[in-house]
CSV table of C-alpha atoms in Angstrom, one decimal:
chain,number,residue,atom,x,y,z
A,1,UNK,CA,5.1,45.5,-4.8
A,2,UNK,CA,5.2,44.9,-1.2
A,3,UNK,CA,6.8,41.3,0.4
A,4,UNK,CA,4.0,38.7,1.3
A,5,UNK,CA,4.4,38.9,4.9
A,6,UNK,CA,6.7,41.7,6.6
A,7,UNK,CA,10.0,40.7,8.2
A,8,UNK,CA,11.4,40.2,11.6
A,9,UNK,CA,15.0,39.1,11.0
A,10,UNK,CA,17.7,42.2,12.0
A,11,UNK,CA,19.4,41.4,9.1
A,12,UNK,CA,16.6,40.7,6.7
A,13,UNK,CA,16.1,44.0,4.4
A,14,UNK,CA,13.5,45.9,4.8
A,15,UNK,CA,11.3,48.7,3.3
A,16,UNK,CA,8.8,47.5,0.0
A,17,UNK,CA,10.2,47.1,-4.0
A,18,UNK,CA,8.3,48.8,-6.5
A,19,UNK,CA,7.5,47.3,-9.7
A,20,UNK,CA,10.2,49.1,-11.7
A,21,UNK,CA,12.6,48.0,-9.8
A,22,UNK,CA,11.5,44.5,-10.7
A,23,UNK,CA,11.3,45.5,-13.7
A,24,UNK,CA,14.1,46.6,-13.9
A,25,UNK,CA,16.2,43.9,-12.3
A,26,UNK,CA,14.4,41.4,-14.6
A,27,UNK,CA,16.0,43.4,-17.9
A,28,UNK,CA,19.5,43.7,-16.0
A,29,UNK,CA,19.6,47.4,-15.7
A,30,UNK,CA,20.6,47.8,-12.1
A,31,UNK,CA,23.7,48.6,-10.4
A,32,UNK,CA,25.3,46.0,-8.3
A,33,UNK,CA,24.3,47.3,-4.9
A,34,UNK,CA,20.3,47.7,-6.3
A,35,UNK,CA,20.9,44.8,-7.5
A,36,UNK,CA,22.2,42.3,-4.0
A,37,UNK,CA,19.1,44.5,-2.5
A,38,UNK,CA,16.7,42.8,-5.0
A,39,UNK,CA,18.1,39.3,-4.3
A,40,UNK,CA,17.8,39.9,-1.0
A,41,UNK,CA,14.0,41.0,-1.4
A,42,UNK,CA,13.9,37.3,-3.3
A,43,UNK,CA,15.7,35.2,-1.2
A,44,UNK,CA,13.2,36.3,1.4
A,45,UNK,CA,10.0,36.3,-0.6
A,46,UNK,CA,9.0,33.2,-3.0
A,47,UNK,CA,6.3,35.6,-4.3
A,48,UNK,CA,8.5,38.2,-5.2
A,49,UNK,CA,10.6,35.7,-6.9
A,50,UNK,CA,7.9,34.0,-9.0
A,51,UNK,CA,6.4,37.4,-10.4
A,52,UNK,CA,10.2,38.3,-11.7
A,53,UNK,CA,9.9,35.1,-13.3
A,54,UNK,CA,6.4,36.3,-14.4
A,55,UNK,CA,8.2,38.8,-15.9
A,56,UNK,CA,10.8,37.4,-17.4
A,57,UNK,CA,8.7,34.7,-19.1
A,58,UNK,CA,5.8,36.6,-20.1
A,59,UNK,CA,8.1,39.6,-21.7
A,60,UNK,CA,6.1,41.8,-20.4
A,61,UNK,CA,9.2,44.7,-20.5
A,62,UNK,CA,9.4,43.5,-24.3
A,63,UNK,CA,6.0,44.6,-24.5
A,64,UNK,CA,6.6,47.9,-23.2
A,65,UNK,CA,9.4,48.4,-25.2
A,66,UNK,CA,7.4,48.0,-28.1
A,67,UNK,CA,4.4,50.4,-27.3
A,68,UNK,CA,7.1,53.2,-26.6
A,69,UNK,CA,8.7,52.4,-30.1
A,70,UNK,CA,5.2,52.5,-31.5
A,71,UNK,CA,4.3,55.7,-29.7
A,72,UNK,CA,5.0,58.3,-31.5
A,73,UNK,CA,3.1,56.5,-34.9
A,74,UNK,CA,-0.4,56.8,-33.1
A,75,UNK,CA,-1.8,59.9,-32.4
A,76,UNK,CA,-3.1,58.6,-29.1
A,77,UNK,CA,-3.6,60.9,-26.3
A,78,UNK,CA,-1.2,60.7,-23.4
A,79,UNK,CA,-3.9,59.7,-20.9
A,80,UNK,CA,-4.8,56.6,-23.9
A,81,UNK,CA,-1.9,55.2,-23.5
A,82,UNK,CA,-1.8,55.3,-19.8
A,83,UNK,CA,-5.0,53.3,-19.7
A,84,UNK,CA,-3.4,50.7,-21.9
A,85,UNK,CA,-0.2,50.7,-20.3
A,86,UNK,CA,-1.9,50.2,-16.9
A,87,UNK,CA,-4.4,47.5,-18.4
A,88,UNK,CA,-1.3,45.8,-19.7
A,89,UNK,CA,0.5,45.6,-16.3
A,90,UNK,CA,-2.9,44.7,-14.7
A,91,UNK,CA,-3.0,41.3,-16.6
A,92,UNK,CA,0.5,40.5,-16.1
A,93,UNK,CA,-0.1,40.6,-12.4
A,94,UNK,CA,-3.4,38.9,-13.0
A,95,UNK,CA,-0.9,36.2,-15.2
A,96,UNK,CA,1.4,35.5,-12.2
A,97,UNK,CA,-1.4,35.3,-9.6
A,98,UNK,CA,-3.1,32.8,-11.3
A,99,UNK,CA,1.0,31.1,-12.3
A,100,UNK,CA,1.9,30.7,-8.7
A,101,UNK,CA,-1.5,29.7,-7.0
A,102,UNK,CA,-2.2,27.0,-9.8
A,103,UNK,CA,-0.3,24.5,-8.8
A,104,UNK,CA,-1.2,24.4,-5.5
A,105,UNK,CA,-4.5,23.7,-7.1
A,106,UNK,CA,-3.3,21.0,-9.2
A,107,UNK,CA,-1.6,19.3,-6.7
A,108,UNK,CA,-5.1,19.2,-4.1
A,109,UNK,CA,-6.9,18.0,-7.6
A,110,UNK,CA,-4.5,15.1,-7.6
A,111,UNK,CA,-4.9,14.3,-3.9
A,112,UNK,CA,-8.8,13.8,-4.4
A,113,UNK,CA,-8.2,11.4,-7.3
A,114,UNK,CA,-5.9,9.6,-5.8
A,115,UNK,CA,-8.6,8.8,-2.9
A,116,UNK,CA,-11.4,8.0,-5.4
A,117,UNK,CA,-11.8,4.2,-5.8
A,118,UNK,CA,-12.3,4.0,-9.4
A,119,UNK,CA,-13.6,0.4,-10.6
A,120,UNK,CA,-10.7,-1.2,-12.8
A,121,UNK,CA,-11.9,-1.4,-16.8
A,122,UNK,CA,-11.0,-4.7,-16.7
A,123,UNK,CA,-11.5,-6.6,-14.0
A,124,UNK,CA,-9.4,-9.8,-15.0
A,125,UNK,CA,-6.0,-7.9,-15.6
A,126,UNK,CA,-6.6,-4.0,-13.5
A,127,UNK,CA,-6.1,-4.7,-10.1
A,128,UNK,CA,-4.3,-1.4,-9.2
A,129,UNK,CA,-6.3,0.9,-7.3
A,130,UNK,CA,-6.4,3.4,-4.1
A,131,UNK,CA,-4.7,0.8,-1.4
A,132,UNK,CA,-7.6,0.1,1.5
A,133,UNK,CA,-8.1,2.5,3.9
A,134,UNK,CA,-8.9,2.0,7.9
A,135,UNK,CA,-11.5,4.9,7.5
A,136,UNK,CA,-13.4,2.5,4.6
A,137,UNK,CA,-13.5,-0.6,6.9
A,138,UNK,CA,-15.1,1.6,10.1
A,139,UNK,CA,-17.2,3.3,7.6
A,140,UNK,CA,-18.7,-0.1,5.5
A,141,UNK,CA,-22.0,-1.9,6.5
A,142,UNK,CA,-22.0,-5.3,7.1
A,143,UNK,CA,-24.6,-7.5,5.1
A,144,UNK,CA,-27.2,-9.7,6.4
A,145,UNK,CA,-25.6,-12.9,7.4
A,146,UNK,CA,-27.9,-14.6,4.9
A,147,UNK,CA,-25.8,-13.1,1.9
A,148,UNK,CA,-22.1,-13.5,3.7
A,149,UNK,CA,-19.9,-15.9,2.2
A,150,UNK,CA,-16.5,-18.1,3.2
A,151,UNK,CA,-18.8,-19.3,6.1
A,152,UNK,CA,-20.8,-22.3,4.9
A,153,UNK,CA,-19.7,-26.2,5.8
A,154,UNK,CA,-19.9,-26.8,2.4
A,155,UNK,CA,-17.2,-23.8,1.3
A,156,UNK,CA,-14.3,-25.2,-0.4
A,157,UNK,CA,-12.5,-23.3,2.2
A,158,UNK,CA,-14.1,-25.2,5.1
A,159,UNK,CA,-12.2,-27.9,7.3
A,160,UNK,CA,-15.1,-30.3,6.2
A,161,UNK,CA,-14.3,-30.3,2.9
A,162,UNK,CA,-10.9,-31.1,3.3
A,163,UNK,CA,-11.3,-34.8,2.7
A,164,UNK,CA,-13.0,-34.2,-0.8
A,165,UNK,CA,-9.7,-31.8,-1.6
A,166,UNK,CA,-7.3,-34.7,-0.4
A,167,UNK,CA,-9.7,-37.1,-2.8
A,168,UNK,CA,-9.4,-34.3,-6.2
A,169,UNK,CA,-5.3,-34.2,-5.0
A,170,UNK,CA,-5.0,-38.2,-5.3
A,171,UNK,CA,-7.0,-38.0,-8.4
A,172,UNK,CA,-4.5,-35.1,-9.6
A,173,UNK,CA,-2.1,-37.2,-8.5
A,174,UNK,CA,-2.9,-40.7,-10.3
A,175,UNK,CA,-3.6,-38.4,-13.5
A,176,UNK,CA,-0.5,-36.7,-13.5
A,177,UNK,CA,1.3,-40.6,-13.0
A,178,UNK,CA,-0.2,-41.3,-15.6
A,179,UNK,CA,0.7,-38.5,-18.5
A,180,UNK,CA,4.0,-39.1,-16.9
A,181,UNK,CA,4.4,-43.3,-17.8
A,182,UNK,CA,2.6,-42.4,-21.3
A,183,UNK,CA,5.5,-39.7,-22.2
A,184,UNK,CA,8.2,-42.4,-20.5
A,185,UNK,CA,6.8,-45.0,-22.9
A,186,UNK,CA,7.2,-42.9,-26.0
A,187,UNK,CA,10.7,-41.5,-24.8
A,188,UNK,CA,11.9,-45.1,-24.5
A,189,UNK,CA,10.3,-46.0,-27.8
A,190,UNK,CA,12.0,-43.2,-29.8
A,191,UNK,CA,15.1,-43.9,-27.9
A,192,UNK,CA,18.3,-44.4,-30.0
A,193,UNK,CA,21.8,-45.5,-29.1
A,194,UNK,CA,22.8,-41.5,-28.8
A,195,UNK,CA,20.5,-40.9,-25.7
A,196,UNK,CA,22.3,-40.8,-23.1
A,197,UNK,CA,21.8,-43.3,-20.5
A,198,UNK,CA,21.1,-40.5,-17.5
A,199,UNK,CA,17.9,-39.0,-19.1
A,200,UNK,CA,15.7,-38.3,-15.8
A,201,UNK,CA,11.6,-37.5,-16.8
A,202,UNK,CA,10.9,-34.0,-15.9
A,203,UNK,CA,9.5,-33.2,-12.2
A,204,UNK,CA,5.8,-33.0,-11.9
A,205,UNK,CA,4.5,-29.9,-10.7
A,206,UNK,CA,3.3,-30.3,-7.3
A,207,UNK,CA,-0.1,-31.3,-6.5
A,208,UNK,CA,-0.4,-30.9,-2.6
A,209,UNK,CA,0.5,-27.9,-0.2
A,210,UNK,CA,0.7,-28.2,3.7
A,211,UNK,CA,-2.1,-27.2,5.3
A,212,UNK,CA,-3.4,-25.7,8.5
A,213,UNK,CA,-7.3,-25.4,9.8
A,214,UNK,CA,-8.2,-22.7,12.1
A,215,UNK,CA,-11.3,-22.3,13.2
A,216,UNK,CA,-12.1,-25.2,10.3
A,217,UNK,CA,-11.0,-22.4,7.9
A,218,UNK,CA,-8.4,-23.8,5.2
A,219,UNK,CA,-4.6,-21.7,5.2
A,220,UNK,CA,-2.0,-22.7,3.8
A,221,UNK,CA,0.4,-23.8,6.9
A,222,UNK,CA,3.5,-20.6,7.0
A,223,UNK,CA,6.1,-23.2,6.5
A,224,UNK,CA,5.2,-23.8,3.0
A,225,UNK,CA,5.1,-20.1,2.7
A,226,UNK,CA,8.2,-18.8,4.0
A,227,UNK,CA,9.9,-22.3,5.7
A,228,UNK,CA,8.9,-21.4,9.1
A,229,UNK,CA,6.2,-19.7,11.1
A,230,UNK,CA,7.5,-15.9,11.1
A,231,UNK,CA,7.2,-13.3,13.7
A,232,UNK,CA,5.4,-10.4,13.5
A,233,UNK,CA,6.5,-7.3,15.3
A,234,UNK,CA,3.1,-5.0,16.3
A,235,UNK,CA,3.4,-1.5,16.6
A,236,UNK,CA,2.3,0.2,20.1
A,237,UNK,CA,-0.3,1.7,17.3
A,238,UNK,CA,-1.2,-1.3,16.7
A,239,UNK,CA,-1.3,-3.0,19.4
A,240,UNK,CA,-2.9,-0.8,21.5
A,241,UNK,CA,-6.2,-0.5,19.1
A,242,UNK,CA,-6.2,-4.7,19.3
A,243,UNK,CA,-8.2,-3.8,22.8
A,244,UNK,CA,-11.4,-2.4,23.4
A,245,UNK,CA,-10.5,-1.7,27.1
A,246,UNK,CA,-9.1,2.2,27.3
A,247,UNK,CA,-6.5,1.0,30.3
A,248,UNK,CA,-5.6,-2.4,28.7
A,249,UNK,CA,-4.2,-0.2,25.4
A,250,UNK,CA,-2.6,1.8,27.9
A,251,UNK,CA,-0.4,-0.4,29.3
A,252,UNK,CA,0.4,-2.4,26.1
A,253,UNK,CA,1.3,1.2,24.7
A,254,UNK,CA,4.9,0.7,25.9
A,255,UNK,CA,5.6,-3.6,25.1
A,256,UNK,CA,7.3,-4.4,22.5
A,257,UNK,CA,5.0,-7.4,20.6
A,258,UNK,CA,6.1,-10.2,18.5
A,259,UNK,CA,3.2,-12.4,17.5
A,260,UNK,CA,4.0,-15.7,15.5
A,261,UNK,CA,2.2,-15.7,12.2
A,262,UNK,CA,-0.2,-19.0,13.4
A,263,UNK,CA,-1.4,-17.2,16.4
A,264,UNK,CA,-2.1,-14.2,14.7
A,265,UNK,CA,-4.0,-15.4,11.5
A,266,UNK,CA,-5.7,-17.2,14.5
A,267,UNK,CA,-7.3,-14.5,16.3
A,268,UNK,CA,-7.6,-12.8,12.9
A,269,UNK,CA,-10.0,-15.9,11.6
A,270,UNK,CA,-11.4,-16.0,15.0
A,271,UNK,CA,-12.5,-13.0,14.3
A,272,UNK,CA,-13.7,-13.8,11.1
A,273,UNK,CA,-15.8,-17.4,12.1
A,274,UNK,CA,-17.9,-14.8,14.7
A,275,UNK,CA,-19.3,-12.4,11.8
A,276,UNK,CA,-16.4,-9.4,12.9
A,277,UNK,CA,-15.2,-9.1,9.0
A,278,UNK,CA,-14.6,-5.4,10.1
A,279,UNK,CA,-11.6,-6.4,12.5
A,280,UNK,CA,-10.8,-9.2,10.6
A,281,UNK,CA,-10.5,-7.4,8.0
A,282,UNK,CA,-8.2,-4.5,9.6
A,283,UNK,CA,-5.8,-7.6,11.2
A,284,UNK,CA,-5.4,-8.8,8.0
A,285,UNK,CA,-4.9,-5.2,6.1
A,286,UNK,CA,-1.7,-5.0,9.1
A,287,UNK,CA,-0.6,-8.4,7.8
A,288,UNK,CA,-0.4,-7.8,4.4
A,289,UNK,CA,1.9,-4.5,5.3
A,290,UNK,CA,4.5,-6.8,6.4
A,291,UNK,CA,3.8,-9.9,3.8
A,292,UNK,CA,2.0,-7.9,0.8
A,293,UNK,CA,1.9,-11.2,-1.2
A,294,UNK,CA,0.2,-13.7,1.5
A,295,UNK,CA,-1.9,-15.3,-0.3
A,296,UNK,CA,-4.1,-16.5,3.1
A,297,UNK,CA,-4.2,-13.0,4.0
A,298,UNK,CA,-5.4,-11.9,0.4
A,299,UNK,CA,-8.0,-14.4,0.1
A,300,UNK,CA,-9.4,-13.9,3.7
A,301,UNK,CA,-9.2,-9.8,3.2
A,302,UNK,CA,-11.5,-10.7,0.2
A,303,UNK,CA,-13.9,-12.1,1.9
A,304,UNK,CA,-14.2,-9.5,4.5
A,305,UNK,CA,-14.2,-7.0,1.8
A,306,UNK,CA,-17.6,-9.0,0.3
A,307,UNK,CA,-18.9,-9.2,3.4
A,308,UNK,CA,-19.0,-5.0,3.9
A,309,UNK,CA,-19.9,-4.3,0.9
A,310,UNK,CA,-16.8,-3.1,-0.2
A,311,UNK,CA,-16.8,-5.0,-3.9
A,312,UNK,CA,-14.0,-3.3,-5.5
A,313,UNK,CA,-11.5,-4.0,-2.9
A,314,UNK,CA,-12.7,-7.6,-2.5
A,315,UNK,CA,-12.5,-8.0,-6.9
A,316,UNK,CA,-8.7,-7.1,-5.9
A,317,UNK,CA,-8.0,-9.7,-3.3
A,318,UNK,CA,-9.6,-12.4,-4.5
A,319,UNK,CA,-8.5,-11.8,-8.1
A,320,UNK,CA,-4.7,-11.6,-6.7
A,321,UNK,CA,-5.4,-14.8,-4.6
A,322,UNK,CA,-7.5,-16.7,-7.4
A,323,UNK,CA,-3.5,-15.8,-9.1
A,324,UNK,CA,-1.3,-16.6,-6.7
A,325,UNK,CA,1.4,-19.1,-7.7
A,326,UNK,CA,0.6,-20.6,-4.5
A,327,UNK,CA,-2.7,-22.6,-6.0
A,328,UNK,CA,-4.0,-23.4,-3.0
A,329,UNK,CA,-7.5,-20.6,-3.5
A,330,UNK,CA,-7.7,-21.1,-6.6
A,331,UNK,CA,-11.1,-22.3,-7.4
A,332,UNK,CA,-12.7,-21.0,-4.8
A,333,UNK,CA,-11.4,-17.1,-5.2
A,334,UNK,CA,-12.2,-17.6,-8.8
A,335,UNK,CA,-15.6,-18.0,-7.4
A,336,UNK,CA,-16.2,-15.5,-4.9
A,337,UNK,CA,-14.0,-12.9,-7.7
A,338,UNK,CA,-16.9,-13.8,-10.1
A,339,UNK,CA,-19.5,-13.1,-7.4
A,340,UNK,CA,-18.0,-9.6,-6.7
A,341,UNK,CA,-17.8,-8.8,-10.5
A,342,UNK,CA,-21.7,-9.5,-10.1
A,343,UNK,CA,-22.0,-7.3,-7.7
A,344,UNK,CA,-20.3,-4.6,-9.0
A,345,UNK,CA,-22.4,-4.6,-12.4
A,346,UNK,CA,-20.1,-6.1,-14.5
A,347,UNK,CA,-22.7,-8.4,-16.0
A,348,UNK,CA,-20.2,-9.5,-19.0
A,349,UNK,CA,-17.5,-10.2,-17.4
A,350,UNK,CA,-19.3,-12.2,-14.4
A,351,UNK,CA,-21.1,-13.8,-17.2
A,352,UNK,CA,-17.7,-15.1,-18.9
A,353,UNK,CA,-16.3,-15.5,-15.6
A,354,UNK,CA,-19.0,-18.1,-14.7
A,355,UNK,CA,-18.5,-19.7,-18.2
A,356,UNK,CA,-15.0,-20.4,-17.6
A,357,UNK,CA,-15.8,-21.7,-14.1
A,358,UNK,CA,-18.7,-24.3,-15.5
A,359,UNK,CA,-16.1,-25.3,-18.3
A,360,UNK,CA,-13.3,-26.5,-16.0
A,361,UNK,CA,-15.7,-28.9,-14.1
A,362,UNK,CA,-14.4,-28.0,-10.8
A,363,UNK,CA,-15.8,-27.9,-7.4
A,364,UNK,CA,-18.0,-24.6,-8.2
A,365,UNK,CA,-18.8,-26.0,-11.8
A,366,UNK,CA,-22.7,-26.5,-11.0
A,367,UNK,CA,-23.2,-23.3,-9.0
A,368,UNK,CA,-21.6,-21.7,-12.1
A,369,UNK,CA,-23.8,-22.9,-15.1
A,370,UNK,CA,-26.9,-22.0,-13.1
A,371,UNK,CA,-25.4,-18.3,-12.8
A,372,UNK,CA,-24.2,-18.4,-16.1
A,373,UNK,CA,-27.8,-19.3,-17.4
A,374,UNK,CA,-29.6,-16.6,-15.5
C-alpha cells in the first residue's frame, strides 16, 4: 500500500509498504528494525496509520486466521478461496476508505447546519440561533416605507411621546405610594411591643430610567447603563467600511478610533431616522460585539431586522429587549416581537401574544385587541 503523497525529506524513509507488512505489524509479528521502519512509514502518513487502525479494529487478520483454520474442512478449490480471500481484503480497504473520509464529511454536514437559521419552536423562551451575519444584512430587501416600523410620531419609542411616558411614570409612581402607605398602615397595626423600633418599609422598585433622545428616538442615557458614557475602540476593519469614499477608508486604515457610546448610537440612529436600517443595522451588530446585552442596541437591531425582512433575527432582539431587566422597551418590543411572530407564521403564538398585550391595558392595548380579533 503505497504513502499518500511521496516524500522529499532526506531522512524521511522511502520505498512503498505492502499490505502484509501492515499486516503484519498490526498482529506484532515483526522484528524490531521492520518494525521502527513501519512507524516511520506512519509517522509520516496519517493514511497509513488509520488503515492499521482499520485493521486492528475491524480484525480483519482474525478473519484470516479463521478461513486458514477452516481450510482444510471445505473442499474448496485453491483459486475459491483466493476469490474470497481477495473479496475479503477488498471490503476491509473499502471499510477504512469510507472510516477515514467520513468525518470530514460529518464535520462539512455540521458546518451547513450551523449556518441554517432555523425558526426557534418556541418563540417566547428559544432565542438561540445562527448569530447575524454581515452577508444577511447586504443580502436582505428593504420593505416599502409604508410597512417600516419604530418611525411613526406616535411610536412609544418617539421623542413625542415622551411626555405621555413621564405621565404613566407619575401614575406608576402615585400607585406604587400608595400600596406602599396601605402595607405601612397594616405593619403599624399588627405591630407589637417585640418589633423593633428600626423597621424600614422595603424599597420600591424603581419606576423611571434616565433618558436620552437622538434623533427623537428614545435610549436609555449610557450612564444608567454602565455609570458613564463608554468608549468604544473601532477596528481599522471597521472603521474603514464606515466610509463610502475608497481614499477616505484609506487613510483611516492606520488611526486608532475611540468613539464615545452617545456619538456612536448617534450616527447609528441617524442612520436609522433616514430609512438606512441596512447600516444601522451593521453599526449596531459592532456594538453589541463589545456590549452583547445593550438593551438600546438590541431593541434598535430589532427594528432594523423588521425592516429587511429578516423576521427571525428581529423575534430574537426584540424578545431579548422586551426581557431586559432594564424595563425601559418593554411594551413597545413586546409589540413589535408580536408583529414579527406574525410575520413569521406563527399565528398562535402572535395570537396569544396580542392577548397578553390587550390584557395589561398598556400603551399598545387597542392596537392589540383589534389584531387579536382578526
Amino acid at each position: 500500500m503505497p504513502t499518500r503523497t511521496p516524500s522529499t525529506g532526506p531522512f524521511d524513509p522511502r520505498g512503498p509498504l505492502s499490505r502484509e507488512q501492515l499486516v503484519a505489524y498490526a498482529e506484532g509479528r515483526l522484528a524490531p528494525a521492520e518494525q521502527r521502519k513501519v512507524e516511520a512509514h506512519l509517522e509520516n502518513d496519517p493514511l497509513l496509520r488509520d488503515a492499521v487502525e482499520g485493521f486492528q479494529q475491524t480484525s480483519a487478520t482474525a478473519a484470516l486466521k479463521d478461513l486458514e483454520r477452516l481450510r482444510p474442512r471445505v473442499p474448496t478449490p485453491r483459486v475459491g478461496f483466493t476469490r474470497i480471500l481477495a473479496s475479503m481484503l477488498a471490503g476491509v480497504f473499502v471499510a477504512v476508505t469510507v472510516w477515514y473520509f467520513l468525518p470530514e464529511k460529518n464535520n462539512d454536514t455540521t458546518r451547513d447546519t450551523l449556518e441554517v437559521n432555523t425558526p426557534p419552536t418556541s418563540p417566547s423562551t428559544a432565542t438561540v440561533e445562527a448569530p447575524l451575519a454581515a452577508a444577511e444584512i447586504a443580502a436582505a430587501h428593504e420593505l416599502p416605507e409604508s410597512l417600516h416600523i419604530g418611525h411613526a410620531s406616535d411610536d412609544r419609542n418617539a421623542k413625542a411621546m415622551a411626555t405621555e411616558q413621564a405621565v404613566d411614570r407619575e401614575q406608576g409612581v402615585a400607585r406604587m405610594k400608595s400600596r406602599m402607605d396601605g402595607a405601612k398602615n397594616l405593619l403599624d397595626s399588627s405591630a407589637t411591643l417585640s418589633t423593633p423600633t428600626n423597621v424600614r418599609a422595603n424599597h420600591a422598585p424603581r419606576t423611571s430610567r434616565q433618558l436620552l433622545f437622538l434623533h427623537d428616538l428614545k435610549l436609555v442615557d449610557p450612564r444608567e447603563l454602565y455609570g458613564n458614557d463608554p468608549r468604544m475602540r473601532l477596528t481599522e476593519q471597521s472603521t474603514a467600511a464606515r466610509y463610502a469614499d475608497r481614499s477616505a477608508q484609506d487613510s483611516a486604515r492606520g488611526e486608532v478610533i475611540n468613539v464615545p457610546y452617545t456619538a456612536f448610537m448617534d450616527e447609528a440612529l441617524d442612520r436609522f431616522a433616514h430609512n438606512d436600517h441596512k447600516a444601522c443595522l451593521d453599526d449596531l451588530r459592532f456594538l453589541l460585539v463589545q456590549y452583547p446585552d445593550d438593551v438600546n442596541a438590541l431593541f434598535y437591531a430589532g427594528l432594523c431586522c423588521y425592516n429587511l425582512g429578516l423576521y427571525t433575527h428581529a423575534r430574537t432582539f426584540l424578545h431579548r429587549a422586551a426581557t431586559h431587566p432594564v424595563d425601559v422597551f418593554d411594551e413597545e418590543a413586546q409589540w413589535y416581537h408580536a408583529l414579527a411572530l406574525e410575520q413569521l407564521g406563527e399565528k398562535q403564538a402572535a395570537a396569544e401574544a396580542f392577548t397578553r398585550i390587550a390584557a395589561n391595558g398598556g400603551f399598545y392595548a387597542g392596537k392589540a385587541r383589534g389584531q387579536a380579533s382578526r
